[in-house]
Short mmCIF file of C-alpha atoms and ligand atoms in Angstrom, two decimals:
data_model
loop_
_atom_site.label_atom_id
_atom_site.label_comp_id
_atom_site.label_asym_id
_atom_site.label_seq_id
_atom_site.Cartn_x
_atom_site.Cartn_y
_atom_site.Cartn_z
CA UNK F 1 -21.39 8.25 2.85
CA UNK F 2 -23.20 7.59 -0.36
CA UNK F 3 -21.46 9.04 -3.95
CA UNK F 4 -23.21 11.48 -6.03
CA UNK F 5 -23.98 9.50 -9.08
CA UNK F 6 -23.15 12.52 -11.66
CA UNK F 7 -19.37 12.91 -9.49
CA UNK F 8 -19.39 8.92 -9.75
CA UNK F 9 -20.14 8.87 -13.73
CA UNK F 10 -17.64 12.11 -14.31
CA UNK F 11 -14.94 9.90 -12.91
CA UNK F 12 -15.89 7.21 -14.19
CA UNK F 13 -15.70 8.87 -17.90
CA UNK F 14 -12.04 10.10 -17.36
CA UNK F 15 -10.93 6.93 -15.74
CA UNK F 16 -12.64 4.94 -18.77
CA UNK F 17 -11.05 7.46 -20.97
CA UNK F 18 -7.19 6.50 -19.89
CA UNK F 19 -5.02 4.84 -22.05
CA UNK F 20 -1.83 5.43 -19.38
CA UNK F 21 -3.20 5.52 -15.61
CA UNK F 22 -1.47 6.10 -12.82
CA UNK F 23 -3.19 5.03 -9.22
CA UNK F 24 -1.15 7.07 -6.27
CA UNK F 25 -1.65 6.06 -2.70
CA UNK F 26 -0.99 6.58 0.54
CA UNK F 27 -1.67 5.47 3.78
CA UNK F 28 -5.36 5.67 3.88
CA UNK F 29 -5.48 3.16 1.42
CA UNK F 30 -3.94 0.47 3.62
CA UNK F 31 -6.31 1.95 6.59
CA UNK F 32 -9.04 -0.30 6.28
CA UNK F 33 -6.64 -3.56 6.38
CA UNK F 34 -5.99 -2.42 10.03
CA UNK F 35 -3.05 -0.06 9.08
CA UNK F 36 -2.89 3.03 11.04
CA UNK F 37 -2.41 6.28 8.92
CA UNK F 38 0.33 8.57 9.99
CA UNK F 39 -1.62 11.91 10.27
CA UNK F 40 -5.09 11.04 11.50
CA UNK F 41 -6.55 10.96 14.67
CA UNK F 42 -4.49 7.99 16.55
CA UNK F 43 -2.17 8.42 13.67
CA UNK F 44 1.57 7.26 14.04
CA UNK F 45 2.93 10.32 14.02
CA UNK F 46 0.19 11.58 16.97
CA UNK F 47 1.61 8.42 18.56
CA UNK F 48 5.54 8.51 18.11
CA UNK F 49 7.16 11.64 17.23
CA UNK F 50 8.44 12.17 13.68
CA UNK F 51 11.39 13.94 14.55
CA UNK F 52 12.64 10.73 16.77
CA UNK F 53 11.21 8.03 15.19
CA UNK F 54 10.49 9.34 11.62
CA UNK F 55 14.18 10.03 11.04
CA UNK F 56 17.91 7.26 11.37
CA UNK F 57 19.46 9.97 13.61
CA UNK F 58 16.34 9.83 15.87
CA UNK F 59 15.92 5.85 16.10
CA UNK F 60 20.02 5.20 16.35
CA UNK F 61 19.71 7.46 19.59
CA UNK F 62 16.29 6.19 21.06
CA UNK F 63 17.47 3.04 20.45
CA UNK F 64 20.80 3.84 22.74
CA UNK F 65 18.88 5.80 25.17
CA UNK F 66 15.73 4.27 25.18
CA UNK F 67 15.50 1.07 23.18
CA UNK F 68 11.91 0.36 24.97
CA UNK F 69 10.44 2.84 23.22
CA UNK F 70 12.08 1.74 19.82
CA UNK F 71 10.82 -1.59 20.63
CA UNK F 72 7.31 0.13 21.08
CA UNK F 73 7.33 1.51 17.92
CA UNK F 74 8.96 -0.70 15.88
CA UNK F 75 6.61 -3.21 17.00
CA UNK F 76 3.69 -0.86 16.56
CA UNK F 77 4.54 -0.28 13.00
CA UNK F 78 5.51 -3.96 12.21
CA UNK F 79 2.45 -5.49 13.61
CA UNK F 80 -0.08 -4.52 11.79
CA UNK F 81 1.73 -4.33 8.19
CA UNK F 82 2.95 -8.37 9.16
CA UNK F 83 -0.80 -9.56 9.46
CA UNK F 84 -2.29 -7.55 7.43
CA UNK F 85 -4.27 -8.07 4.16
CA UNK F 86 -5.49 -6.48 0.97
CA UNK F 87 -8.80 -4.76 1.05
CA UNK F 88 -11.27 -3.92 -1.33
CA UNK F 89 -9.42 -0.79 -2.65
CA UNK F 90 -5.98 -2.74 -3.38
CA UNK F 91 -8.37 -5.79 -4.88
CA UNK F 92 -10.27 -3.20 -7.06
CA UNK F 93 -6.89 -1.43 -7.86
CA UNK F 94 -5.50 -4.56 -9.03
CA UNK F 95 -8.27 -5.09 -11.37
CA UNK F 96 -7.85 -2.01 -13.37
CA UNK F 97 -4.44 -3.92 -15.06
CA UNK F 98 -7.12 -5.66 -16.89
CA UNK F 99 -8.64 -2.60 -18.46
CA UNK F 100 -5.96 -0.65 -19.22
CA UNK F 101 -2.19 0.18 -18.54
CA UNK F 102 -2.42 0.99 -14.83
CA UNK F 103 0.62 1.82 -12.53
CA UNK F 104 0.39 2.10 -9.00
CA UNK F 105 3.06 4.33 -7.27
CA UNK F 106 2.51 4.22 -3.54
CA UNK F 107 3.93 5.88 -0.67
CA UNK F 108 3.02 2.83 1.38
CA UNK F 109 5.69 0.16 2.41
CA UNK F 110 3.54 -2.55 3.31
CA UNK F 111 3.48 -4.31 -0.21
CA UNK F 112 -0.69 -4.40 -0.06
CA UNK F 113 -0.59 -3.85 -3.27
CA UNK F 114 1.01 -6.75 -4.95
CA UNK F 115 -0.27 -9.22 -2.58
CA UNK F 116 -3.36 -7.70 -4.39
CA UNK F 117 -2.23 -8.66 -7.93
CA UNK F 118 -0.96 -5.55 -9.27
CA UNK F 119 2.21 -6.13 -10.93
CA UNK F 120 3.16 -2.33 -11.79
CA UNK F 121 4.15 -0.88 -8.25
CA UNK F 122 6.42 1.85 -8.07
CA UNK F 123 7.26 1.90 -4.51
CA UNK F 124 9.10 5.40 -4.09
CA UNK F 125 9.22 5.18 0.11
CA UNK F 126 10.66 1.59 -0.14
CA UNK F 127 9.36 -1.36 1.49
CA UNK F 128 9.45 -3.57 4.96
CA UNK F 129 9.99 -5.89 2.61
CA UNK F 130 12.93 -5.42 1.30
CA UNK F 131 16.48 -5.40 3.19
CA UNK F 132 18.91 -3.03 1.95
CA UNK F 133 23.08 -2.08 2.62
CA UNK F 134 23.40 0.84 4.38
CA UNK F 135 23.74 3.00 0.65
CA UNK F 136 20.32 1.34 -0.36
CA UNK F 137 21.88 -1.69 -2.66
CA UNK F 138 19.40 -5.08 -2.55
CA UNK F 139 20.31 -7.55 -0.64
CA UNK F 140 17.30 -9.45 0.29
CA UNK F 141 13.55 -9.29 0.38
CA UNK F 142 11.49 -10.61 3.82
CA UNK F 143 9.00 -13.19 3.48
CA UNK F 144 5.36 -12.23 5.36
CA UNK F 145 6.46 -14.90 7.83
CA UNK F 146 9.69 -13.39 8.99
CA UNK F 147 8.13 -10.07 9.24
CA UNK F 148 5.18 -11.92 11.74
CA UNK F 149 8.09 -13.68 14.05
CA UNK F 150 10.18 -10.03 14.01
CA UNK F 151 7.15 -7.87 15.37
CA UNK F 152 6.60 -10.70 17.73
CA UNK F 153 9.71 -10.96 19.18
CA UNK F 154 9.50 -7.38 19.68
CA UNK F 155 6.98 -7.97 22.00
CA UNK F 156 8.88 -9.71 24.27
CA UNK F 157 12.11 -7.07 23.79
CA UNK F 158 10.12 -4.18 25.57
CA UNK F 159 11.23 -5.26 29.38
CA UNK F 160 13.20 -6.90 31.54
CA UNK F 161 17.40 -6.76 31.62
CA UNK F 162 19.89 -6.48 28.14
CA UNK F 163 16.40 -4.62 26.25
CA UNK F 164 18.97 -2.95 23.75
CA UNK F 165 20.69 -6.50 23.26
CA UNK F 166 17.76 -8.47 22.94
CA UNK F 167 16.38 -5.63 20.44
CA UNK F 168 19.04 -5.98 17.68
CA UNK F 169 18.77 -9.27 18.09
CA UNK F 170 14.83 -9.45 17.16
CA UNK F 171 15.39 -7.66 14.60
CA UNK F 172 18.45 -9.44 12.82
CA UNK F 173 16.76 -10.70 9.53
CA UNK F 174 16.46 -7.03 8.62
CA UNK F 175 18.76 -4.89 10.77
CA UNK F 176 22.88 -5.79 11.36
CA UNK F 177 25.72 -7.11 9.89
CA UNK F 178 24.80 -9.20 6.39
CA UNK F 179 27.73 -10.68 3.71
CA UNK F 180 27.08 -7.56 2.19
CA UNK F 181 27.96 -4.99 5.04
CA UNK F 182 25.68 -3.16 7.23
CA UNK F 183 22.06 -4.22 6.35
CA UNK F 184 18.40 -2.09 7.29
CA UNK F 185 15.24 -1.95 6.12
CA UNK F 186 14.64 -0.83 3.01
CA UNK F 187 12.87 1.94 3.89
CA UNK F 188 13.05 5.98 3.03
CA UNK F 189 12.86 7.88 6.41
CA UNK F 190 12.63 11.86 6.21
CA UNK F 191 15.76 13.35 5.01
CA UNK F 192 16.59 10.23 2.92
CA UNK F 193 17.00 9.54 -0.84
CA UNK F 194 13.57 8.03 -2.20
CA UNK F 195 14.08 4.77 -3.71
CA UNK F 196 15.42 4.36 -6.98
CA UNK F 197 14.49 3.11 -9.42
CA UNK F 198 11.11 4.24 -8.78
CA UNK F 199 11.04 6.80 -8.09
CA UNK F 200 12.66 7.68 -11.22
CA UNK F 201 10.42 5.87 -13.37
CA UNK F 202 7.32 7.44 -11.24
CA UNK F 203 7.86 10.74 -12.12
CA UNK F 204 8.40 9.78 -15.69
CA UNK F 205 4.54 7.83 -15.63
CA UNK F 206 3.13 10.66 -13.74
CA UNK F 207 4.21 12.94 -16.67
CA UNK F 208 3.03 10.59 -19.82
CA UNK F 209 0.13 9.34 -18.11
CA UNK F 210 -3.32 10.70 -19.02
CA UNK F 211 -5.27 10.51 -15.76
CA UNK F 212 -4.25 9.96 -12.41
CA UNK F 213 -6.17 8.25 -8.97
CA UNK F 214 -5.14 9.21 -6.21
CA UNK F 215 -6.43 7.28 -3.14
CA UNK F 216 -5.77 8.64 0.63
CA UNK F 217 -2.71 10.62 0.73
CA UNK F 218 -3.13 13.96 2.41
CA UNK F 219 -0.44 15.32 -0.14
CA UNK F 220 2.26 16.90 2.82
CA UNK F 221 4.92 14.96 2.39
CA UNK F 222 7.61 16.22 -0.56
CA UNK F 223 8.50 15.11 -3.12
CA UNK F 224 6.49 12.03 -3.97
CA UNK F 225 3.47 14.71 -2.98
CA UNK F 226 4.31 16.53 -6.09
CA UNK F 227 2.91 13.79 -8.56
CA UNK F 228 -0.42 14.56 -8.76
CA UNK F 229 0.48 18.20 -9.55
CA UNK F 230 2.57 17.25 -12.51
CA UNK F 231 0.33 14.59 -13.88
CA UNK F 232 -1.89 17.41 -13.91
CA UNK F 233 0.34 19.93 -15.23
CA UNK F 234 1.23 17.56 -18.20
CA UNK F 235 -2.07 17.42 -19.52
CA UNK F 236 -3.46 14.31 -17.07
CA UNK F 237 -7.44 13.87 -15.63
CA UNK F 238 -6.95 14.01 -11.73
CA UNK F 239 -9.32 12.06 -9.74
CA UNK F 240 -9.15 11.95 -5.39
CA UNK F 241 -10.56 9.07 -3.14
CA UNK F 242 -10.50 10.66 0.36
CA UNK F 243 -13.11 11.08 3.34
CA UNK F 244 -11.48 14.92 4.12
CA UNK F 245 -8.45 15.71 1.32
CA UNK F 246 -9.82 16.65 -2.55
CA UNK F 247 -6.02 17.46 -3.71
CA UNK F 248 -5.72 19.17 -6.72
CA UNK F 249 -8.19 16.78 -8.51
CA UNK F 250 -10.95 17.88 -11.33
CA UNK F 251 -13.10 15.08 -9.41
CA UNK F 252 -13.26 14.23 -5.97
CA UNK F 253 -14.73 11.37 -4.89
CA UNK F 254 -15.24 11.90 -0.65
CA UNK F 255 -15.32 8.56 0.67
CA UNK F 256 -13.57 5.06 2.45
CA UNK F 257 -11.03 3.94 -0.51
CA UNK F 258 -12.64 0.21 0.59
CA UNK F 259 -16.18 1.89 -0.76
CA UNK F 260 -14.91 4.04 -3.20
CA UNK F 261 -12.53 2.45 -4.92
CA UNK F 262 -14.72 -0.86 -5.88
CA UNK F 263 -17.60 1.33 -7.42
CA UNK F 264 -15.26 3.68 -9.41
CA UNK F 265 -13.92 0.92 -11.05
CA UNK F 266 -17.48 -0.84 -11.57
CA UNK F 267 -18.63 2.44 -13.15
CA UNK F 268 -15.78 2.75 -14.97
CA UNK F 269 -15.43 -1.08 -16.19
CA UNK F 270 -18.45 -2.94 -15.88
N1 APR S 301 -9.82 5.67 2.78
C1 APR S 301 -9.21 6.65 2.05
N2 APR S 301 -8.47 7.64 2.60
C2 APR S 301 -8.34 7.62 3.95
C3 APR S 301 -8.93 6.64 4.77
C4 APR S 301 -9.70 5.63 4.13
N3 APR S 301 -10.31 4.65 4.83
N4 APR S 301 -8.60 6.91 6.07
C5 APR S 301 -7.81 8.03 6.03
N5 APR S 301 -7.67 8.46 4.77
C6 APR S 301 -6.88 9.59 4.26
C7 APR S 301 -6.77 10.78 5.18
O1 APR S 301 -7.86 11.66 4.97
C8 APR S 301 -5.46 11.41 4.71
O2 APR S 301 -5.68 12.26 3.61
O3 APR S 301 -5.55 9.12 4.10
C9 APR S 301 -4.65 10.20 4.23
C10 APR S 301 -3.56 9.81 5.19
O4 APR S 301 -2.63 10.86 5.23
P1 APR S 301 -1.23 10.61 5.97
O5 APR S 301 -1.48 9.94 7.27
O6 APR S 301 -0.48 11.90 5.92
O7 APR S 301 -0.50 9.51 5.07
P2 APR S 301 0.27 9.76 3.70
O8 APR S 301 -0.36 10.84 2.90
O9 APR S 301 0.43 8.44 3.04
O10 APR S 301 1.73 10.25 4.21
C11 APR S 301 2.71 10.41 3.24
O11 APR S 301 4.29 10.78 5.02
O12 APR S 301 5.16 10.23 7.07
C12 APR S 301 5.34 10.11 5.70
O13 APR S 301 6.52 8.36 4.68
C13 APR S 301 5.30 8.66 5.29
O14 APR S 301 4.52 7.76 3.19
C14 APR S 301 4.17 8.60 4.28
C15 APR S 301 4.04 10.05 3.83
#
């Protein structure tokens, strides 16, 4: 889908203009490293329902009743995010560090972006990545590799006899009892605190900054959803990267983030 050159140049100008950007993403930025979103067709949540699986209450009792499926989706969700690797968009994202002050608050928990090179990620739904007591305190973070052998040995969880057994026990570097208590993922399901500090800080760069990206979130999902809206509201350029969702941008750029993102930044930076 090619860009109209005056949309591309407008953005271009306000991105060019930013002393203090923000880049917000969600899931659709990740989609083109094999990442499934959670609301599109074949989507996770058209897949798995939210209300068992997007929530602890949900998984502690599918994993008692039916720890098949939670070995299904587990495995589903940790799969691709363990083999997967930056695309264009993250690479392109990373690059704007070198132009200006750029911060990069994602929604994502897949840590795409600093295996890009960006070294400002606010990362206010958490990450697979790290492992967490049950109150949210650091205790660890997962290496790539550990992540690969978990999903893998999920695999092999999803039949045969003792499935609830041989579950918690695939998933032991990031799920059970640590030195430090209980330990999970340190990930924000729905009806949980986001994580802190970031998301602290993330609403504090979303109101000093003076222009905001935001790449392939379809904005439902409160409160990180509110950023854009009070960049805005504080005086900030809005720009959208999305095939279908413009957000409350001044400029939206329709588009793959993998396309996209790399010619913003090209028109923006040279
Ligand atoms: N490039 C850019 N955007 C894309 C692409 C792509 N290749 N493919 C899909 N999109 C867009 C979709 O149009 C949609 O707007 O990405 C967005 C994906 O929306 P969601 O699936 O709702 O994902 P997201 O907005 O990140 O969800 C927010 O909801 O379930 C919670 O915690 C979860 O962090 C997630 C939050």
């Amino acid at each position: 889908m090619p860009i109209n050159p005056e949309t591309l140049d407008q953005a271009a100008k306000r991105l060019r203009g930013a002393r203090r950007l923000v880049v917000f993403t969600g899931a659709g930025v990740s989609a083109e490293s094999g990442i499934p979103t959670f609301r599109d067709d074949n989507g996770f949540w058209q897949r798995f329902p939210p209300e068992q699986f997007a929530r602890w209450d949900g998984l502690i009792k599918t994993a008692v009743v039916h720890p098949d499926q939670l070995a299904e989706f587990l495995q589903a969700v940790l799969e691709p995010i363990a083999v997967a690797w930056p695309n264009a968009a993250h690479a392109a994202i990373a690059r704007l560090e070198q132009h200006c002050k750029a911060t990069v608050i994602t929604q994502n928990v897949d840590g795409l972006h600093q295996a890009a090179g960006s070294k400002q990620v606010r990362e206010v739904h958490g990450s697979f990545f790290r492992v967490v007591s049950l109150r949210g305190q650091p205790i660890r973070s997962l290496q790539r590799e550990e992540l690969v052998a978990v999903s893998e040995s999920l695999r092999r969880t999803r039949s045969g006899m003792f499935r609830l057994a041989r579950l918690l026990w695939s998933l032991r570097p990031m799920f059970g009892l640590s030195w430090r208590g209980f330990k999970r993922p340190g990930v924000v399901l729905f009806g949980g605190a986001m994580a802190e500090p970031d998301w602290s800080q993330a609403q504090r760069d979303a109101q000093l900054c003076d222009a905001i990206l935001v790449v392939g979130t379809s904005g439902l999902i409160y409160p990180a959803a509110m950023l854009p809206g009070l960049a805005r509201q504080h005086g900030a350029s809005v720009i959208s990267i999305d095939p279908y969702e413009p957000g409350p941008s001044h400029v939206w750029l329709r588009g793959r983030a993998g396309e996209v993102v790399p010619q913003l930044v090209q028109a923006a930076f040279g």
